[in-house]
CSV table of C-alpha atoms in Angstrom, one decimal:
chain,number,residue,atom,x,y,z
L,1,UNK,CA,243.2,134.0,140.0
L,2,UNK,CA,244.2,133.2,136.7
L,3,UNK,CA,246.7,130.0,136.2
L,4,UNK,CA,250.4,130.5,136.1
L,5,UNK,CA,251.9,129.9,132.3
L,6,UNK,CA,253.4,126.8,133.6
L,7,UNK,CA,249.9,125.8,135.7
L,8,UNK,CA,248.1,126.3,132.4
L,9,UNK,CA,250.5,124.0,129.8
L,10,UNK,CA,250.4,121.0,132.1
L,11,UNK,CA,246.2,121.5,132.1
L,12,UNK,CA,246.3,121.4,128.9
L,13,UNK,CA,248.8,118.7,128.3
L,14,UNK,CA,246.8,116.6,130.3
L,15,UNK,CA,243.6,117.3,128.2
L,16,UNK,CA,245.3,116.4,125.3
L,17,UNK,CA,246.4,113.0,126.4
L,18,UNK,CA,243.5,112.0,127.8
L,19,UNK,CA,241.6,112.8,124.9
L,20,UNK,CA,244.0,110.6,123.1
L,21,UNK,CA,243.7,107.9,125.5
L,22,UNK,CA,239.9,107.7,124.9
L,23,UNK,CA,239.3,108.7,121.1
L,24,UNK,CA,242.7,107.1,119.9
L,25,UNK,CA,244.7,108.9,117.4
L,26,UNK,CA,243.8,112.2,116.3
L,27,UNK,CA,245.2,115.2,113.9
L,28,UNK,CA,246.3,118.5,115.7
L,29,UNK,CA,243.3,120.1,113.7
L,30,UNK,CA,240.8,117.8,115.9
L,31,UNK,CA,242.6,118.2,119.4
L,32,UNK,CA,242.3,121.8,118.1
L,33,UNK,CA,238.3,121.2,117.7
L,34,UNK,CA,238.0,119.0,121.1
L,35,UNK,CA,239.8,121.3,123.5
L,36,UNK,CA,238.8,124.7,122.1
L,37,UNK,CA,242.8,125.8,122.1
L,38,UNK,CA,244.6,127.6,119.9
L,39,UNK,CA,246.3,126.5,116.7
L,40,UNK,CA,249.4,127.5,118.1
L,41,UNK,CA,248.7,126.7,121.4
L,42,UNK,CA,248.0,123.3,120.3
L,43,UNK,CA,251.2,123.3,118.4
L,44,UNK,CA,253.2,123.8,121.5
L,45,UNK,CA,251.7,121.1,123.2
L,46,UNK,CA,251.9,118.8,120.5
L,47,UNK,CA,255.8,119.3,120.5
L,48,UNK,CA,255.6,119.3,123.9
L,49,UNK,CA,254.5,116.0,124.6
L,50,UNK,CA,256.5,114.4,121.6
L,51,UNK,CA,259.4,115.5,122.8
L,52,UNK,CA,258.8,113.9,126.4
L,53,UNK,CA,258.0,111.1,124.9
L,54,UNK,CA,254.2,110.2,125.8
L,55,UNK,CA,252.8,110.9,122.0
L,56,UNK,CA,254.7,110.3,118.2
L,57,UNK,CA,253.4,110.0,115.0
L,58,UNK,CA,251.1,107.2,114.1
L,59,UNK,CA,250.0,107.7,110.9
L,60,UNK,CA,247.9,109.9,108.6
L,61,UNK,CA,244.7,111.1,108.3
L,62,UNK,CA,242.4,110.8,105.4
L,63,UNK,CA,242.8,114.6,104.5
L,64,UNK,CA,243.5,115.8,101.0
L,65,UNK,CA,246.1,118.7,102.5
L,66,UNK,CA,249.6,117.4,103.5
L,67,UNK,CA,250.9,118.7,106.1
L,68,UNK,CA,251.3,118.9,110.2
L,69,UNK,CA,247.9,118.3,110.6
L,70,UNK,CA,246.9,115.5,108.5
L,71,UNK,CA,249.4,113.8,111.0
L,72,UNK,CA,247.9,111.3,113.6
L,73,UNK,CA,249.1,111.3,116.9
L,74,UNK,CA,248.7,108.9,119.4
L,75,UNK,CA,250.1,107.9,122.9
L,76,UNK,CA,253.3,106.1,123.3
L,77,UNK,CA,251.8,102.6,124.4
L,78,UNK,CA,255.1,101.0,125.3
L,79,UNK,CA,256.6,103.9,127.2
L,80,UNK,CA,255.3,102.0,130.4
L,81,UNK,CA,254.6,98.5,131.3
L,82,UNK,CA,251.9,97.1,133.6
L,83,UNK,CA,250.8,94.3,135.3
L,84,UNK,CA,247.5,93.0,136.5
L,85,UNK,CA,247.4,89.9,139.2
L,86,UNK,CA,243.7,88.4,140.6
L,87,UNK,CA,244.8,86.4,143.5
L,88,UNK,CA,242.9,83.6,145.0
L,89,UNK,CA,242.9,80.9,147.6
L,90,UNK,CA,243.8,78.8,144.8
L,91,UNK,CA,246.2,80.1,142.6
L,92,UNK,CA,247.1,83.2,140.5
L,93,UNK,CA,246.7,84.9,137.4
L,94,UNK,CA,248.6,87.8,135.4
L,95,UNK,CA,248.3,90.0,133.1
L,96,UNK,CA,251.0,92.2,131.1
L,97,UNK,CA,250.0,95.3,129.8
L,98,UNK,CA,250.8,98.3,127.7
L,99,UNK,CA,250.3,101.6,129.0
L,100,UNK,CA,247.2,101.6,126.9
L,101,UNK,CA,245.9,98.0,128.6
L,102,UNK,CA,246.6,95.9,125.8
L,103,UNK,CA,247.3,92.5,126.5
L,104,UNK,CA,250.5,92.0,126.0
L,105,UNK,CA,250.8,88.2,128.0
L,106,UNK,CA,248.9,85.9,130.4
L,107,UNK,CA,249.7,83.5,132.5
L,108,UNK,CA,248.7,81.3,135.8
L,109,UNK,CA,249.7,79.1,138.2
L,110,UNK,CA,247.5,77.0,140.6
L,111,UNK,CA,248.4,77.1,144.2
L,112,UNK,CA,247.4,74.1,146.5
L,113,UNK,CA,246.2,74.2,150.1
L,114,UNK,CA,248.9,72.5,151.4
L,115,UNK,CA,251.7,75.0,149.5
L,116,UNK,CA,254.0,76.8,152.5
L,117,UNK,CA,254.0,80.5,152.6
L,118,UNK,CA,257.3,81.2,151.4
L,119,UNK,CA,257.1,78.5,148.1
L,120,UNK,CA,253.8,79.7,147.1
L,121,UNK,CA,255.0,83.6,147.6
L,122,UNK,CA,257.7,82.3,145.6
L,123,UNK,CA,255.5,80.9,142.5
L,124,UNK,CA,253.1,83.9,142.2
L,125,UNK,CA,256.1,86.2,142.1
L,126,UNK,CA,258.0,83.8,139.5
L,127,UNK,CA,254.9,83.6,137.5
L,128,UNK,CA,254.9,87.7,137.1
L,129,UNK,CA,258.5,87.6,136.3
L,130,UNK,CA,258.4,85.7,133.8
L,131,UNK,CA,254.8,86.9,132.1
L,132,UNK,CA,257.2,90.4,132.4
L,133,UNK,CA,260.0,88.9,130.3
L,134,UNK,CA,257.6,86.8,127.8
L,135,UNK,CA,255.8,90.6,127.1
L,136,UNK,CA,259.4,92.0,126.6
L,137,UNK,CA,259.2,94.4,129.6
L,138,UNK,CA,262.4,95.0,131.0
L,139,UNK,CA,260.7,97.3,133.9
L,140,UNK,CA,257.2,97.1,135.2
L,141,UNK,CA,255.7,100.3,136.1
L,142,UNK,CA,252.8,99.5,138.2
L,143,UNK,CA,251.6,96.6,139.5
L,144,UNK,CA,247.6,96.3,140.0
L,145,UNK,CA,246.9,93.2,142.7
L,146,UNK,CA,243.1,91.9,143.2
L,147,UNK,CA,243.2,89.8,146.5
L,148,UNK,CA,240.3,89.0,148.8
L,149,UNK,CA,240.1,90.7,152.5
L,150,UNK,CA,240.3,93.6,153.8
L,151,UNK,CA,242.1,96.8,152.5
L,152,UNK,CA,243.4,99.1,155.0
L,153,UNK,CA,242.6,102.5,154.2
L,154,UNK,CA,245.3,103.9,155.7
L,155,UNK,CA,248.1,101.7,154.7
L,156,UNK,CA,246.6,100.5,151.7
L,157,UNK,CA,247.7,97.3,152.6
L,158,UNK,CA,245.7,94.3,153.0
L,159,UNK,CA,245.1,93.0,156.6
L,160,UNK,CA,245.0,90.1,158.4
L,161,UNK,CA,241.6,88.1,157.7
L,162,UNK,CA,240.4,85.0,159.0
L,163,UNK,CA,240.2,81.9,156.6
L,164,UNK,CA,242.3,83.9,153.7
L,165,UNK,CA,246.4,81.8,152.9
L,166,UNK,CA,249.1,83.7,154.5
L,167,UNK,CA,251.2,83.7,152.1
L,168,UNK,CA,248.3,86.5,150.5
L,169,UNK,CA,249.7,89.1,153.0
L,170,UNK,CA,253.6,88.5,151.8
L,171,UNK,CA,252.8,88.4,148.3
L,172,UNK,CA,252.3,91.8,148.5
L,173,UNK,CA,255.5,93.0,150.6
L,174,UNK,CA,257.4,90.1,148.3
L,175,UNK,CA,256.2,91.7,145.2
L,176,UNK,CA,257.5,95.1,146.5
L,177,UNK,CA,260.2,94.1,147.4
L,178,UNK,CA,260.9,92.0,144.0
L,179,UNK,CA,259.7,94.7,141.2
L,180,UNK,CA,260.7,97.9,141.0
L,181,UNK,CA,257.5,99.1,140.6
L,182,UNK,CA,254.7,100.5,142.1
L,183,UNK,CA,252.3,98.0,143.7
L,184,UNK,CA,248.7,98.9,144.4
L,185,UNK,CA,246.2,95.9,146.3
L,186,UNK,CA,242.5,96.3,146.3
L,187,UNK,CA,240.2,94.3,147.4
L,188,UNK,CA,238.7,91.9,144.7
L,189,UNK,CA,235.0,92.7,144.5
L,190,UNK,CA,235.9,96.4,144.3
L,191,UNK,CA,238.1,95.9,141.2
L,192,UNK,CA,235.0,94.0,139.6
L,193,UNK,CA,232.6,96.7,140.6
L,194,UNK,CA,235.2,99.6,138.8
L,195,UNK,CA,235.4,97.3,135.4
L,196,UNK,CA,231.7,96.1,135.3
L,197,UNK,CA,231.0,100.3,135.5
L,198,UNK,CA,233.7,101.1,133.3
L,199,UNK,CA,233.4,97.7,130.6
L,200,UNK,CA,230.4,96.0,131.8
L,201,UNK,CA,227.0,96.3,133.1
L,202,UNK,CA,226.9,99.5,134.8
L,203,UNK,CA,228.7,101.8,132.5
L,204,UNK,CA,225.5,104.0,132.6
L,205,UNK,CA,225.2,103.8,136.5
L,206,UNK,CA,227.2,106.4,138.8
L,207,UNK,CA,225.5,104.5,142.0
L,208,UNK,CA,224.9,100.7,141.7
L,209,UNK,CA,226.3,98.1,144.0
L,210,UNK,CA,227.8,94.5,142.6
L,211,UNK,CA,227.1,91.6,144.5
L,212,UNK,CA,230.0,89.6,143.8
L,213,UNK,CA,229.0,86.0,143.5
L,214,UNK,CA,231.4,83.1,142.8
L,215,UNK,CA,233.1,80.4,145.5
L,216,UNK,CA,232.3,83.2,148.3
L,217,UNK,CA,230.2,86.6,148.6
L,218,UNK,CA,230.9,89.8,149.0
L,219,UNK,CA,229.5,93.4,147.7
L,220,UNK,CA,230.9,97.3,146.7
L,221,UNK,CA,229.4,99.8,146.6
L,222,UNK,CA,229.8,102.7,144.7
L,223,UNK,CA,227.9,106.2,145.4
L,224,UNK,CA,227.9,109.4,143.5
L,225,UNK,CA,230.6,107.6,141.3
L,226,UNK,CA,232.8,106.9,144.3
L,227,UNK,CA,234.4,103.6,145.8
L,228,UNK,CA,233.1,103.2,149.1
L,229,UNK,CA,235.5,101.7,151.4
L,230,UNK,CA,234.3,102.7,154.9
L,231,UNK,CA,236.4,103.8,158.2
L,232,UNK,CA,237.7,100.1,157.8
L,233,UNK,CA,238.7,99.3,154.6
L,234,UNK,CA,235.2,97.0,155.3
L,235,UNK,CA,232.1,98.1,153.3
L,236,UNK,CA,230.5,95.4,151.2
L,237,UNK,CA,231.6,92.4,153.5
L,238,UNK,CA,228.1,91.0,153.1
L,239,UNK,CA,229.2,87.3,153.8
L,240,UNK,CA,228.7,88.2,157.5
L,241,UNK,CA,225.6,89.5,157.2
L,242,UNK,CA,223.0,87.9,159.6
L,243,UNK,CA,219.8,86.5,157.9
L,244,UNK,CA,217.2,84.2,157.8
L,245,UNK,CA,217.7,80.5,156.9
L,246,UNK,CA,220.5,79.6,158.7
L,247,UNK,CA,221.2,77.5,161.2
L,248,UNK,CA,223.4,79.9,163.3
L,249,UNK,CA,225.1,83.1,163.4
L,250,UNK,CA,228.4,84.9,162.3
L,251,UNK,CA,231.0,85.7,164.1
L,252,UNK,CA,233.1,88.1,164.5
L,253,UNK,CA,235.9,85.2,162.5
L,254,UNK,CA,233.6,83.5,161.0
L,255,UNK,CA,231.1,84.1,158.3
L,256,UNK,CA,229.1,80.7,158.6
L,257,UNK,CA,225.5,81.7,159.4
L,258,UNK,CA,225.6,84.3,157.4
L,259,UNK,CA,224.8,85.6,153.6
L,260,UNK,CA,227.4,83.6,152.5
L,261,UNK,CA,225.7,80.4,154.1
L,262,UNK,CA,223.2,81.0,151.6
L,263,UNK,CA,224.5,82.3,148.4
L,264,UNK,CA,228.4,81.1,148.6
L,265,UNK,CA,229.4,78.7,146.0
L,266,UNK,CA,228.7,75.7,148.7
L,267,UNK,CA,226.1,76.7,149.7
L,268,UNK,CA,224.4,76.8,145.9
L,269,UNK,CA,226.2,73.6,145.3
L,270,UNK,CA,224.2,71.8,147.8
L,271,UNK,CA,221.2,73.7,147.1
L,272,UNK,CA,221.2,72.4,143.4
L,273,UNK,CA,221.9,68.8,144.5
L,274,UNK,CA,218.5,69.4,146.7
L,275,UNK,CA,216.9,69.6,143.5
L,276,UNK,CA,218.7,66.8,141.8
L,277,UNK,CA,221.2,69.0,139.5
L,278,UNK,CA,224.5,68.4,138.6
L,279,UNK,CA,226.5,69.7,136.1
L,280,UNK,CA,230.1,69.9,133.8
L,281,UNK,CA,232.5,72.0,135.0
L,282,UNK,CA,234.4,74.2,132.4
L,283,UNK,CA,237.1,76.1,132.4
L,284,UNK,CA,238.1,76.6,135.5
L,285,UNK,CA,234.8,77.9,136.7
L,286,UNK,CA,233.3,77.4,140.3
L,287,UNK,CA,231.3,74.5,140.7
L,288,UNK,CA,228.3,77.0,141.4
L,289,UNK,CA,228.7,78.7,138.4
L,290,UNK,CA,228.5,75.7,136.1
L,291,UNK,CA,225.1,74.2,138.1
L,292,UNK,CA,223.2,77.6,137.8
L,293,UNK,CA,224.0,78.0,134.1
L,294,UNK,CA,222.8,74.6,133.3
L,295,UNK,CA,219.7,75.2,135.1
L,296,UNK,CA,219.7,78.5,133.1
L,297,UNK,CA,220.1,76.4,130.0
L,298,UNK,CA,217.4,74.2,131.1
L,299,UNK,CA,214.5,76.7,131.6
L,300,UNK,CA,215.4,78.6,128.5
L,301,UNK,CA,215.8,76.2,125.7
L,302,UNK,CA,213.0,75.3,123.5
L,303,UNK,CA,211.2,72.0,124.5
L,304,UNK,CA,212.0,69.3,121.9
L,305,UNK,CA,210.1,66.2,121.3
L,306,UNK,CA,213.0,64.2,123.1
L,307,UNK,CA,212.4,66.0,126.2
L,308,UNK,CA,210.4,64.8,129.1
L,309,UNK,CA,207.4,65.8,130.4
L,310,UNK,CA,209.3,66.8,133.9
L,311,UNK,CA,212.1,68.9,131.7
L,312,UNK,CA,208.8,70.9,129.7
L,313,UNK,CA,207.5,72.1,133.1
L,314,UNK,CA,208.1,75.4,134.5
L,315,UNK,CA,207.9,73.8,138.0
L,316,UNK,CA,211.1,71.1,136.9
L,317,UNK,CA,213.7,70.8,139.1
L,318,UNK,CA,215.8,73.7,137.1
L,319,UNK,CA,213.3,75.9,137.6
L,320,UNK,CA,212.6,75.5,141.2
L,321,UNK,CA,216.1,75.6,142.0
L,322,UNK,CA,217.0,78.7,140.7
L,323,UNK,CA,213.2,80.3,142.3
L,324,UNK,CA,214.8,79.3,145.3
L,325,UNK,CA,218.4,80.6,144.5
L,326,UNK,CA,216.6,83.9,143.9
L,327,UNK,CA,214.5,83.5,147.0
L,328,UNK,CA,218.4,83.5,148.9
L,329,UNK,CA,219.7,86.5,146.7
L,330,UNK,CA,216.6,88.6,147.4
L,331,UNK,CA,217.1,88.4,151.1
L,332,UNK,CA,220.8,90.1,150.7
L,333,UNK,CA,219.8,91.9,147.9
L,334,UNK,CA,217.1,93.8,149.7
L,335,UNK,CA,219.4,94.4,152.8
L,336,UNK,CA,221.8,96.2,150.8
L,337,UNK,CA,218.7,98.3,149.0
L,338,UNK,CA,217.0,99.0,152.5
L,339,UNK,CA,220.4,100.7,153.8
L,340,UNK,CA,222.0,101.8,150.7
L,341,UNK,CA,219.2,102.5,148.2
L,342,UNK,CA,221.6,102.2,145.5
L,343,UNK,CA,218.9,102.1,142.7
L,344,UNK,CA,221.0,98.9,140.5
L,345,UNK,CA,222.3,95.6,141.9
L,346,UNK,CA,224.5,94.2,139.8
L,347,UNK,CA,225.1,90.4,140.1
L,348,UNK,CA,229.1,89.9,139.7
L,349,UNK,CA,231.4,87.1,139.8
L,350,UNK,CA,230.9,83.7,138.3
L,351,UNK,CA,227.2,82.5,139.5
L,352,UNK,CA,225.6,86.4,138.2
L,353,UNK,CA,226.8,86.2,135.0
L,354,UNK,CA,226.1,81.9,134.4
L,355,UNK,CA,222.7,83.0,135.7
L,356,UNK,CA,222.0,86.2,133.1
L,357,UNK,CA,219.2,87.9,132.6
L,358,UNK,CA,217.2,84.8,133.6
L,359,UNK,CA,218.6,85.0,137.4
L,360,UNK,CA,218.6,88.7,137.3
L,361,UNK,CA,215.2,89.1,136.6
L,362,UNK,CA,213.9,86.6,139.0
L,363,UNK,CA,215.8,88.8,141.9
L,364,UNK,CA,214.8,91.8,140.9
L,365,UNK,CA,210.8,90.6,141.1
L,366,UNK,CA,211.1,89.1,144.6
L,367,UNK,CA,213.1,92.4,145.3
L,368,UNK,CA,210.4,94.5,143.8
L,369,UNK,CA,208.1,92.9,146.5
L,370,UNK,CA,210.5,93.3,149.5
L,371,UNK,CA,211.1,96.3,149.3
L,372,UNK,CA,209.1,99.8,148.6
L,373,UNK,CA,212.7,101.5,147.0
L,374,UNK,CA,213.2,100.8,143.5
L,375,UNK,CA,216.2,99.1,142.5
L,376,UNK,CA,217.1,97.4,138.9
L,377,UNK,CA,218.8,94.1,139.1
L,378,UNK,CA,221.5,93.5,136.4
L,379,UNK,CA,223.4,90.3,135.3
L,380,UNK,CA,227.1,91.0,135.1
L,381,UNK,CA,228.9,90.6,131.9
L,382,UNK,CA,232.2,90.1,132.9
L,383,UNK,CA,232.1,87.2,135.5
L,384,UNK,CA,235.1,86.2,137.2
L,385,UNK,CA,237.4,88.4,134.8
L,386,UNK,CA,236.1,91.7,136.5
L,387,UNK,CA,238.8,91.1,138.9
L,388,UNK,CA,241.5,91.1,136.4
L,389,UNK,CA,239.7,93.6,134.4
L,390,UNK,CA,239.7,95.7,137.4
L,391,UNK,CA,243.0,95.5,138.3
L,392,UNK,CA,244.6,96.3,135.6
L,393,UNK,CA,242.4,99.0,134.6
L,394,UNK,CA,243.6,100.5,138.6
L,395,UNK,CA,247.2,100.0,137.5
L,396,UNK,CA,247.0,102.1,134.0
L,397,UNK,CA,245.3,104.9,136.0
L,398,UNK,CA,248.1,105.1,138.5
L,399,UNK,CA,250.9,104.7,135.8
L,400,UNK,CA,248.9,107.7,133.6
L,401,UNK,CA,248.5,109.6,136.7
L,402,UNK,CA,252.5,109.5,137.0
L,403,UNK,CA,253.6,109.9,133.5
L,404,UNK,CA,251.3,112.3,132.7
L,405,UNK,CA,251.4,114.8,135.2
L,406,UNK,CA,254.0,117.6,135.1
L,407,UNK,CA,257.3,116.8,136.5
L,408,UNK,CA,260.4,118.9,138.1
L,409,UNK,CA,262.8,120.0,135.4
């Protein structure tokens, strides 16, 4: 059946803007050429949307011919305000946004182990607050929150995980409770899988899956262009994962003995320190992090006729460390293949993108050899900031969703 008058404006309404949200400003004449409407019809919705307050006048066009459609229009960035957090077990980060993601203020604040539940709920929701007021918005409209654990698909709200700070799980309710604004929690290495496929290294990928890499491990997976979450909320927790090399096995609380014995940042760390390696932290990153992109340095630069003989050898220390560190990733890597056969592995977080191409590549040949399905292995490009990325990326979706979709008159 044909759409109802009504049905058919708010379809095309929503063309429009998203159009505008991903070509920028644009004349009447060229939303006329992108959607195939009407001049009049594009007309209405032009006036439409201006008067509801989503699109205005930006500017001009280059045209020689005055008039209404030599007139840019673009989306009303500041008609919503967003915020963006990546929580971890050490401390939090923000992000204020416009409703168009840019950056309107950052800010963070560490939280120590020994911090109660109620005084470190207490910072992290002081610390939006006032990254809020610095951006000048009065009102948040949605809140995007990155957190590590498990995601209840039903509730949508995170559940109770072993080894994660409590005060994680009240953040939440404390934040809802705070802000009058919608609050949305996923779980971390799913935010970084949605910005490394919308920003980062598999924008050309529909089906991939990101091992996130950084102080722990963990994976998502994406298929057909979908999140996978499972009947849990618990698809991609490859930390318990049973392989070989380890001393024990997982339980069902805890993950040592598992992948992440192998390829969490502690695990690395002391693997590098096998070899001799050590390293300068910087900026904040994981210790892990900062050893394999040393080692990376190491293998890659140019001898000089400073360096030593042991340095010159592709069989140094550097380079044996990271064969083995690729030796590790290969045996989750391949797991996730044999199941999944996802046909890209990304490797997120921190220690993927220190290690680059060089890592990547080194995976991805003992992967070629483990298993018979073929699957590329990528660096990630955004490192820890996926999360963020991710987040906030998830909270101008929801806030678009909302202010762009027809409402009751």
């Amino acid at each position: 059946m044909p759409a109802s008058p009504s049905t058919a404006r708010a379809i095309n309404d929503r063309l429009a803007l998203r159009l505008l949200q991903q070509e920028g400003p644009l004349t009447a004449g060229q939303l006329k050429q992108l959607t195939g409407l009407s001049r009049p019809t594009v007309a209405d919705l032009v006036e439409r949307l201006t008067v509801a307050g989503l699109i205005s006048v930006v500017g001009e066009s280059g045209e020689q011919r005055r008039g209404p459609n030599a007139r840019l229009y673009g989306i009303v960035a500041d008609r919503a305000q967003l915020a963006a957090l990546d929580v971890r077990t050490e401390g939090v980060t923000v992000v204020v946004a416009d409703l168009l993601g840019a950056e309107l203020a950052r800010a963070s604040v560490p939280i120590t182990d020994d911090a109660g539940t109620g005084p470190a709920v207490e910072q992290a929701v002081a610390l939006v607050e006032r990254a809020a007021k610095e951006a000048g918005a009065e009102r948040l409209h949605t809140v995007g929150v990155g957190a590590p654990g498990l995601i209840d698909p039903a509730s949508g709200e995170l559940r109770d995980s072993s080894g994660l700070p409590a005060w994680h799980r009240r953040l939440v309710a404390a934040l809802q409770e705070r802000l009058p604004a919608r609050v949305i929690v996923e779980n971390e290495t799913n935010l970084a899988a949605l910005a490394e496929q919308r920003d980062g290294a598999a924008r050309d990928r529909d089906t991939f899956v990101l091992l996130w890499l950084g102080h722990g491990t963990g994976a998502a997976v994406v298929l057909d262009g979908r999140l996978r979450r499972g009947a849990s909320g618990g698809t991609g927790e490859i930390g318990f994962l049973p392989v070989p090399g380890t001393a024990t096995l997982p339980s069902a609380t805890d993950c040592e003995g598992g992948f992440h014995s192998l390829a969490g940042g502690a695990a690395i760390a002391g693997l590098a320190a096998a070899y001799g390696l050590t390293a300068t932290e910087s900026g904040g990153e994981p210790p892990a992090a900062a050893l394999v992109r040393a080692a990376v340095a190491a293998v890659t630069r140019p001898a000089s006729p400073s360096s030593s003989a042991a340095d010159r050898s592709p069989y140094g220390p550097s380079d044996r460390f990271l064969s083995a560190l690729a030796d590790r990733l290969a045996v989750g890597a391949a797991s996730v293949v044999a199941v999944l056969d996802p046909g890209c592995v990304v490797l997120g977080g921190e220690v993927g993108q220190a290690g680059g191409e060089e890592l990547a590549a080194r995976v991805g040949e003992r992967l070629a050899r483990m298993s018979p399905l073929p699957a590329e292995v990528r660096a990630g490009v955004l490192g820890g900031g996926a999360v963020l990325r991710g987040a906030l990326l998830t909270a101008r979706e929801s806030a678009q969703d909302d202010l762009f979709s027809p409402h009751p008159r």
